[in-house]
């Protein structure tokens, strides 16, 4: 079957002058100027102006019926636009098509929001009419760029000896089963599959199978609270390799990301990405995913205020689990009291009970040149020490966080980013960073047990299971995260490849032998049949596309996303099912309350 078109609208240019063309697309905009009708015709490649002249009465009469978003087919001749009417904002702005024929393929109702110009539209409306929202050039370009990202990454991995393998979407629930989406089995009454949170175990099994280098553009599912950069179903680039250590893996991944940015955005990234330990990242920035474009850092001052009368500072300063940190804001002295109150409310969202501050009016005058409600509680040596350690100068403001270390890190870390954007301190460009040397475990005080900071298959830096069990909190893992402009875009690790170590980790995590056998017996058995050293990484494609397109949310780079309540306004999912379907699955809905 021949195509209904000879060219895409957005491909026409001066080389097509005097050619007869056939175009198909949507009426982007219609204008009637002194008896001549101009139509901007749009398809996925762009927009071209079509002219309808009354000298062709039948064609002109048909054009008078056109409305926004009508689907049409146009036959005409390409000509140069008259001098002075060129449109430099359009790729086709030097030409237009004089219509000889017009066929209306389909009419359209008035859209619920205009598509011919950028208009602020509520996200609920946009998602309910997503098929219209995706017609907007901005949305189309984002998804086209996403497609280029995926194809570029695939090409790199194909060229480096990786094999693409699909892994199952119907699998077994994980120990953290509360986050799994469960699928009831009709043929196994009372049993459930789980949709994968990641292909982690299967890609490790592929390494044990000798595939050596694997990748997959994998759909993953996680039933958890959502944020701007989270979705219940998401896509990741999943990678695993054998016989490579963490440095070799991260260097290869650096090369891949540099290649991606060079080809898709024509942007050079650093030849070597900097590396920073988890401990240093948290100490300096309050987070393990710091945005290095913001030149603000947290500074520890607990030792300066341990003897202060100010118990708000002295308490955390003398608590081994506490932290007192300062954040210098260059030029922050100009902040009003209302703005400081707003920032105080902001850190309250992260558990902070307040936000102390000192304004530096004249540093040379010591205490007399400062302005703060807490100064009277601090000795002179503490005040002077804070000024020297933070490097505060005239016109600066210093914020303080004092609480449990986790609260200080999260609140001041978030404040640092907020101030950077509010005060225009964010540097231009891309700042990638490897964060390494993560703790192997973190202690869950509520449940009284150790938890894996990444996942239970991450290898520790020690080779002896007994050394691991002797002091779990001191052991570092062989994990690594790639952070870009404050977002974690990839995370991975070298994996455990010996059964004894894997069983030791399961024991530390509180899994009994019976539980470990039920959940992961097949993995431990596989480790006994000649498992090579291996490791890997997974990149969040949605998040990477969000950053590279400049979109505010990953929902703007996913064709049909869910809302923050994990619902789909377009289809109405999730939805109730019939009693007959439930009976066939041996299920019954039980309403709480």
XYZ file of C-alpha atoms in Angstrom:
593
model
C 0.000 0.000 0.000
C 1.338 3.415 -1.008
C 1.637 6.131 1.638
C -0.987 8.875 1.636
C 1.840 11.432 1.817
C 4.920 12.210 -0.231
C 6.706 14.240 2.465
C 6.505 15.069 6.157
C 5.464 18.672 6.821
C 8.583 19.513 8.792
C 10.950 18.231 6.075
C 10.073 20.783 3.407
C 12.687 23.428 2.559
C 14.110 25.380 -0.380
C 15.345 22.230 -2.139
C 11.677 21.317 -2.731
C 10.750 24.527 -4.587
C 8.208 23.976 -7.397
C 7.700 20.328 -6.429
C 4.235 18.820 -6.164
C 3.802 17.363 -2.658
C 1.155 15.505 -0.717
C 0.978 16.118 3.024
C -1.041 14.635 5.870
C -1.454 16.024 9.355
C -3.446 18.088 11.826
C -4.638 21.679 11.496
C -2.384 23.427 13.989
C -3.734 26.921 13.326
C -6.066 28.485 10.747
C -6.004 32.170 9.765
C -8.191 34.053 7.279
C -6.367 37.110 5.890
C -8.216 39.203 3.343
C -9.807 36.339 1.512
C -6.765 34.072 1.610
C -6.733 31.233 4.134
C -3.478 30.208 5.803
C -3.261 26.890 7.610
C -0.312 25.724 9.700
C -0.283 21.992 9.037
C 1.421 19.843 11.694
C 2.749 16.320 11.812
C 5.365 14.671 13.979
C 8.242 16.265 12.036
C 7.067 19.861 12.315
C 4.798 22.531 10.847
C 4.498 24.023 7.368
C 2.282 26.842 6.140
C -0.354 25.930 3.538
C -2.022 28.678 1.462
C -5.599 28.343 0.111
C -6.366 30.806 -2.675
C -9.980 31.680 -3.686
C -8.912 31.160 -7.329
C -9.468 27.469 -6.607
C -13.046 27.810 -5.316
C -13.753 24.169 -4.480
C -10.525 23.770 -2.504
C -11.034 27.178 -0.856
C -14.595 26.347 0.196
C -13.378 23.139 1.804
C -10.637 25.089 3.632
C -13.262 27.428 5.103
C -14.654 24.429 6.994
C -11.338 23.639 8.700
C -11.013 23.913 12.452
C -8.281 23.216 14.962
C -7.093 19.578 15.038
C -8.979 18.474 11.910
C -7.030 15.671 10.207
C -6.459 16.529 6.544
C -4.634 15.563 3.384
C -3.287 18.371 1.216
C -1.942 18.316 -2.336
C -0.032 21.353 -3.524
C 3.112 23.011 -4.845
C 6.046 24.266 -2.790
C 7.011 27.902 -3.315
C 9.251 30.429 -1.601
C 7.479 32.661 0.903
C 7.149 36.300 -0.229
C 9.992 38.542 0.984
C 9.391 39.768 4.529
C 7.009 36.946 5.454
C 9.620 34.324 6.294
C 9.352 32.722 9.740
C 12.819 32.140 11.269
C 11.238 30.203 14.165
C 10.169 27.403 11.814
C 12.499 24.946 10.083
C 10.135 25.309 7.090
C 9.893 29.087 7.497
C 11.300 29.952 4.072
C 8.687 28.000 2.108
C 4.948 27.443 1.930
C 2.636 25.096 0.046
C 0.016 26.462 -2.338
C -2.886 24.034 -2.037
C -4.407 22.470 -5.159
C -6.489 19.897 -3.329
C -7.802 19.287 0.192
C -9.393 16.207 1.739
C -10.783 16.290 5.269
C -9.938 12.860 6.678
C -11.536 13.442 10.062
C -13.164 16.235 11.994
C -12.309 17.066 15.603
C -14.272 18.425 18.511
C -12.904 21.524 20.217
C -9.955 20.295 22.328
C -10.211 20.759 26.123
C -7.056 22.876 25.981
C -5.324 24.710 23.108
C -2.540 22.866 21.322
C -1.315 25.671 19.065
C 0.556 27.529 21.806
C 2.079 26.822 25.204
C -0.638 27.010 27.824
C -0.517 26.073 31.488
C -2.869 23.121 31.847
C -3.569 21.141 35.000
C -1.803 17.788 35.013
C -5.019 15.880 35.729
C -6.548 17.298 32.519
C -3.378 16.660 30.542
C -3.286 13.010 31.622
C -7.012 12.462 31.032
C -6.531 13.658 27.443
C -2.977 12.395 27.097
C -3.418 11.604 23.394
C -3.991 15.335 22.849
C -1.236 16.411 25.221
C 1.220 14.264 23.268
C 0.391 16.205 20.098
C 2.029 19.283 21.574
C 5.469 19.780 19.972
C 7.173 20.038 23.361
C 5.878 16.637 24.461
C 6.633 15.061 21.099
C 10.221 16.317 21.224
C 10.725 14.952 24.715
C 9.633 11.479 23.690
C 11.699 11.643 20.498
C 14.758 12.532 22.557
C 13.974 9.685 24.938
C 13.902 7.343 21.954
C 17.322 8.634 20.859
C 18.667 8.090 24.372
C 17.587 4.442 24.352
C 18.868 3.735 20.840
C 22.225 5.407 21.596
C 22.687 3.387 24.783
C 21.755 0.188 22.977
C 24.243 0.930 20.201
C 27.049 1.509 22.705
C 26.377 -1.719 24.577
C 25.960 -3.733 21.373
C 29.304 -2.362 20.223
C 30.983 -3.442 23.462
C 29.960 -7.083 23.315
C 26.806 -6.979 25.441
C 23.910 -9.345 24.730
C 20.336 -8.143 25.229
C 18.276 -10.729 27.131
C 14.692 -10.423 28.379
C 13.939 -11.656 31.895
C 10.535 -12.637 33.345
C 7.879 -10.166 34.438
C 6.041 -12.847 36.411
C 8.343 -13.858 39.226
C 8.473 -14.432 42.990
C 7.780 -11.954 45.784
C 10.842 -10.459 47.481
C 11.502 -10.276 51.241
C 10.364 -6.644 51.066
C 7.084 -7.971 49.706
C 5.004 -4.985 50.832
C 6.390 -3.099 47.823
C 5.592 -5.824 45.295
C 2.685 -5.766 42.894
C 1.118 -9.207 43.254
C -0.559 -11.150 40.435
C -2.909 -13.992 41.440
C -2.454 -17.269 39.593
C -5.609 -18.836 38.167
C -4.018 -22.258 37.688
C -2.363 -22.280 41.133
C -5.190 -21.274 43.521
C -3.998 -19.208 46.460
C -0.550 -18.596 44.917
C 0.748 -15.308 43.545
C 3.353 -14.066 41.146
C 5.081 -10.733 41.801
C 5.976 -8.154 39.185
C 9.739 -7.496 39.372
C 11.142 -4.508 41.205
C 14.275 -5.203 39.152
C 15.735 -8.137 37.171
C 18.499 -8.403 39.797
C 18.553 -12.146 40.468
C 17.937 -13.142 36.856
C 20.819 -11.049 35.559
C 23.109 -12.619 38.152
C 21.947 -16.048 36.997
C 22.841 -15.028 33.430
C 26.383 -14.315 34.606
C 26.478 -17.784 36.175
C 25.279 -19.086 32.801
C 28.324 -17.632 31.051
C 26.707 -14.770 29.116
C 29.531 -12.534 30.385
C 27.939 -9.200 29.341
C 24.175 -8.648 29.535
C 21.822 -5.711 29.222
C 18.082 -5.130 29.053
C 15.742 -2.171 28.765
C 13.588 -3.506 31.566
C 10.155 -2.618 32.872
C 10.091 -2.624 36.670
C 7.298 -2.210 39.195
C 7.242 -0.876 42.741
C 4.182 -0.275 44.910
C 5.340 2.674 46.984
C 4.623 6.332 47.664
C 5.325 8.492 44.633
C 7.231 11.719 44.023
C 7.947 13.871 40.997
C 10.624 11.400 39.884
C 8.904 8.138 40.880
C 6.320 5.964 39.124
C 4.718 2.621 40.042
C 6.016 1.241 36.738
C 9.288 2.521 35.376
C 12.021 1.641 32.907
C 15.654 0.992 33.662
C 18.697 0.096 31.631
C 19.885 -3.033 33.405
C 23.527 -4.099 32.954
C 25.671 -6.927 34.311
C 29.228 -8.070 33.502
C 31.552 -10.868 34.600
C 35.250 -10.737 35.462
C 35.338 -6.974 36.077
C 35.833 -5.123 39.345
C 34.078 -1.939 40.406
C 36.669 0.391 38.899
C 36.526 -1.309 35.510
C 32.716 -1.304 35.546
C 32.423 2.376 36.494
C 35.013 3.420 33.883
C 33.056 1.589 31.173
C 29.815 3.199 32.313
C 31.482 6.636 32.299
C 32.452 6.034 28.701
C 28.859 5.114 27.881
C 27.380 8.225 29.516
C 29.967 10.482 27.840
C 29.072 8.913 24.496
C 25.365 9.435 25.191
C 25.693 13.147 25.998
C 28.035 13.754 23.082
C 25.725 12.103 20.551
C 22.319 13.205 21.827
C 22.980 16.648 23.349
C 26.365 17.397 21.724
C 27.688 18.164 25.203
C 31.133 17.018 26.382
C 31.283 15.558 29.889
C 34.512 15.357 31.931
C 37.073 12.780 30.806
C 37.072 11.376 34.324
C 34.094 11.621 36.655
C 35.064 12.621 40.211
C 34.598 10.112 43.036
C 33.476 10.824 46.562
C 32.856 8.556 49.514
C 29.374 8.232 50.949
C 30.645 9.605 54.275
C 32.161 12.701 52.670
C 29.053 13.376 50.579
C 26.780 13.238 53.611
C 29.175 15.327 55.712
C 29.587 18.096 53.118
C 26.173 18.090 51.478
C 23.800 16.205 53.781
C 22.959 13.669 51.079
C 24.505 10.865 49.053
C 23.286 12.467 45.811
C 24.739 15.992 46.004
C 24.183 18.610 43.330
C 27.733 19.849 42.776
C 26.509 22.848 40.779
C 25.518 24.527 44.058
C 28.589 25.991 45.841
C 27.196 25.658 49.375
C 28.456 23.146 51.940
C 27.606 21.991 55.432
C 30.296 22.568 58.065
C 30.450 20.690 61.371
C 30.583 22.978 64.423
C 29.586 20.584 67.227
C 32.991 20.818 68.901
C 32.612 24.615 69.141
C 29.274 24.558 70.989
C 29.515 21.549 73.317
C 29.950 23.813 76.349
C 27.431 26.445 75.253
C 24.454 27.350 77.445
C 22.267 26.925 74.382
C 20.901 23.419 74.979
C 19.446 23.287 71.465
C 23.078 23.147 70.286
C 24.776 21.541 73.289
C 22.410 18.558 73.402
C 23.061 17.259 69.869
C 26.724 18.316 70.121
C 27.199 15.890 73.022
C 25.061 13.133 71.537
C 27.020 10.501 69.534
C 24.014 10.235 67.209
C 23.602 14.006 66.948
C 25.025 16.656 64.662
C 25.398 20.431 64.725
C 26.182 21.864 61.304
C 26.380 25.325 59.772
C 25.487 26.411 56.240
C 26.990 29.702 55.035
C 24.880 31.596 52.503
C 26.961 34.171 50.581
C 25.048 37.452 50.459
C 22.305 35.903 52.577
C 22.283 38.882 54.918
C 19.780 40.512 52.577
C 17.161 37.865 53.366
C 14.125 39.325 55.130
C 12.657 37.952 58.325
C 9.706 36.600 56.338
C 12.036 34.758 53.983
C 13.903 33.263 56.945
C 10.568 32.218 58.457
C 9.647 30.561 55.150
C 12.913 28.611 55.183
C 12.251 27.625 58.783
C 8.888 26.197 57.741
C 10.585 24.466 54.812
C 13.106 22.543 56.965
C 10.235 21.639 59.292
C 8.973 19.304 56.571
C 12.136 17.267 57.106
C 11.732 16.985 60.860
C 13.805 20.014 61.912
C 12.351 21.762 64.975
C 13.733 25.154 64.026
C 16.352 27.019 62.028
C 18.834 29.167 63.951
C 20.804 31.792 62.043
C 23.424 34.506 62.351
C 23.593 37.519 60.033
C 27.099 38.878 59.483
C 26.903 42.666 59.158
C 30.513 43.569 60.079
C 32.693 40.581 60.853
C 35.591 42.765 62.018
C 33.514 44.011 64.969
C 33.053 40.476 66.317
C 29.863 39.900 68.273
C 28.834 43.553 67.843
C 28.795 43.156 64.070
C 26.468 40.191 64.142
C 22.701 39.889 64.313
C 20.995 36.815 65.759
C 18.585 35.806 68.539
C 20.982 33.012 69.643
C 24.145 35.108 70.097
C 23.525 35.689 73.802
C 23.736 31.911 74.385
C 27.100 31.429 72.638
C 30.534 32.254 74.110
C 32.863 34.544 72.178
C 35.239 31.751 71.225
C 32.355 29.729 69.765
C 31.131 32.718 67.747
C 34.613 33.458 66.443
C 35.233 29.799 65.674
C 32.001 29.565 63.666
C 32.905 32.637 61.599
C 36.391 31.316 60.878
C 35.327 27.765 60.078
C 32.495 28.767 57.764
C 34.509 31.566 56.130
C 31.620 33.992 56.674
C 32.231 37.601 55.570
C 30.228 40.811 55.640
C 26.784 40.389 54.084
C 26.639 36.621 54.638
C 24.139 34.637 56.655
C 24.853 31.367 58.463
C 22.066 28.854 59.072
C 22.384 26.117 61.690
C 20.942 22.640 62.079
C 21.116 20.844 65.441
C 19.395 17.505 65.993
C 19.873 13.828 65.278
C 22.366 13.531 62.435
C 19.764 12.122 60.036
C 17.432 15.096 60.640
C 20.232 17.656 60.225
C 21.493 15.999 57.061
C 18.095 15.774 55.416
C 16.868 19.241 56.413
C 20.059 21.216 55.731
C 20.732 19.169 52.606
C 17.308 20.117 51.244
C 17.756 23.745 52.374
C 21.082 23.909 50.539
C 19.367 22.967 47.261
C 16.426 25.311 47.859
C 18.734 28.257 48.594
C 20.851 27.474 45.565
C 17.844 27.776 43.272
C 16.183 30.687 45.088
C 19.353 32.801 45.130
C 20.521 31.965 41.602
C 23.624 30.118 42.788
C 23.211 27.045 40.547
C 26.051 26.825 38.063
C 25.312 25.988 34.423
C 26.194 22.601 33.008
C 26.454 18.971 34.030
C 28.273 17.720 37.133
C 28.476 13.917 37.252
C 29.800 12.218 40.386
C 30.455 8.660 41.513
C 29.516 8.101 45.143
C 31.369 5.089 46.549
C 32.295 3.396 49.836
C 28.730 2.976 51.067
C 28.122 1.233 54.379
C 27.145 -2.364 53.832
C 24.291 -2.210 56.367
C 22.195 0.303 58.261
C 20.540 -0.379 61.617
C 16.738 -0.325 61.780
C 16.127 0.747 65.375
C 12.359 0.237 65.131
C 12.714 -3.411 64.130
C 16.014 -4.036 65.943
C 17.825 -5.496 62.950
C 20.310 -4.766 60.202
C 19.114 -3.839 56.703
C 21.095 -3.834 53.459
C 21.770 -0.259 52.362
C 21.529 -1.325 48.702
C 20.335 -4.926 48.417
C 21.353 -8.263 49.977
C 23.391 -9.375 46.940
C 25.937 -6.543 47.191
C 29.431 -7.724 48.038
C 31.178 -6.409 51.170
C 34.748 -5.176 51.070
C 35.819 -7.970 53.403
C 36.225 -11.542 52.136
C 35.670 -13.316 55.453
C 32.072 -14.021 56.579
C 33.258 -14.065 60.201
C 34.772 -10.572 59.886
C 31.490 -9.379 58.396
C 29.488 -10.773 61.312
C 31.914 -9.393 63.923
C 31.133 -5.725 63.178
C 28.476 -5.302 60.470
C 28.146 -1.549 61.001
C 31.812 -0.929 60.164
C 31.881 -2.874 56.900
C 31.816 -0.982 53.605
C 30.207 -2.382 50.482
C 31.471 -2.581 46.918
C 28.594 -0.398 45.733
C 28.623 2.728 43.568
C 25.997 5.280 42.527
C 26.233 7.689 39.606
C 24.811 11.086 40.540
C 24.090 13.858 38.032
C 23.091 17.366 39.131
C 21.633 16.107 42.385
C 19.824 13.077 40.948
C 20.879 9.468 41.253
C 20.714 8.220 37.668
C 22.362 4.856 38.229
C 23.242 2.512 41.042
C 25.087 -0.756 41.175
C 27.656 -2.920 42.867
C 29.952 -5.876 42.637
C 27.874 -8.884 43.686
C 28.481 -11.683 46.138
C 29.692 -14.689 44.144
C 30.442 -17.173 46.933
C 27.616 -19.092 48.671
C 29.196 -18.820 52.147
C 29.220 -15.019 52.026
C 25.693 -14.854 50.625
C 24.395 -17.050 53.448
C 26.251 -14.921 56.017
C 24.540 -11.783 54.678
C 21.138 -13.464 54.835
C 21.794 -14.382 58.480
C 22.789 -10.810 59.347
C 19.582 -9.552 57.762
C 17.583 -11.779 60.077
C 16.579 -14.439 57.540
C 16.374 -17.896 59.033
C 17.803 -20.801 57.055
C 14.262 -21.858 56.181
C 13.343 -18.353 54.977
C 16.564 -17.997 53.003
C 15.927 -21.375 51.371
C 12.331 -20.466 50.539
C 13.174 -17.063 49.108
C 16.606 -17.573 47.582
C 17.451 -21.271 47.689
C 17.748 -21.400 43.900
C 20.274 -18.527 43.948
C 22.478 -20.092 46.636
C 22.420 -23.409 44.754
C 23.471 -21.615 41.569
C 26.395 -20.002 43.398
C 27.714 -23.514 44.141
C 28.085 -24.397 40.453
C 30.972 -22.140 39.453
C 29.850 -18.520 39.731
C 32.251 -15.944 38.237
C 33.007 -12.650 39.969
C 30.490 -10.205 38.544
C 28.834 -6.841 39.040
C 26.523 -4.442 37.364
C 24.449 -1.310 37.440
C 20.954 -0.099 36.588
C 20.234 3.334 35.117
C 16.830 4.964 35.565
C 15.897 5.778 31.975
C 12.897 7.891 32.961
C 14.989 10.054 35.276
C 17.834 10.311 32.762
C 15.401 11.416 30.053
C 13.843 13.945 32.445
C 17.237 15.530 33.071
C 18.374 15.523 29.451
C 15.113 17.070 28.185
C 14.863 19.592 31.017
C 11.401 18.297 31.926
C 10.128 19.067 35.449
C 8.930 15.505 36.108
C 9.454 12.005 34.771
C 5.749 12.038 33.917
C 6.672 14.431 31.090
C 8.978 11.871 29.454
C 6.653 8.854 29.799
C 3.954 8.462 27.156
C 1.205 7.279 29.499
C 2.252 7.820 33.127
C 0.353 7.435 36.356
C -0.449 10.313 38.710
C 1.122 10.753 42.131
C -1.695 8.574 43.490
C -0.688 5.747 41.095
C -3.855 6.150 39.028
C -4.429 6.667 35.313
C -6.991 9.403 34.517
C -7.001 8.312 30.860
C -8.142 4.711 31.362
C -9.474 4.876 34.914
C -6.987 2.297 36.211
C -6.887 0.828 38.765
C -10.501 -0.309 38.592
C -12.808 -2.872 40.117
C -13.249 -6.212 38.354
C -16.287 -8.435 38.103
C -17.266 -11.047 40.666
C -16.862 -13.679 37.967
C -13.208 -12.741 37.439
C -12.569 -12.799 41.167
C -14.181 -16.212 41.556
C -12.049 -17.615 38.738
C -8.959 -16.387 40.588
C -10.211 -17.725 43.933
C -10.258 -14.189 45.341
C -12.727 -12.193 47.370
C -12.528 -8.451 48.030
C -12.558 -7.588 51.704
C -13.323 -3.951 52.523
C -11.577 -2.636 55.644
C -13.630 -0.699 58.184
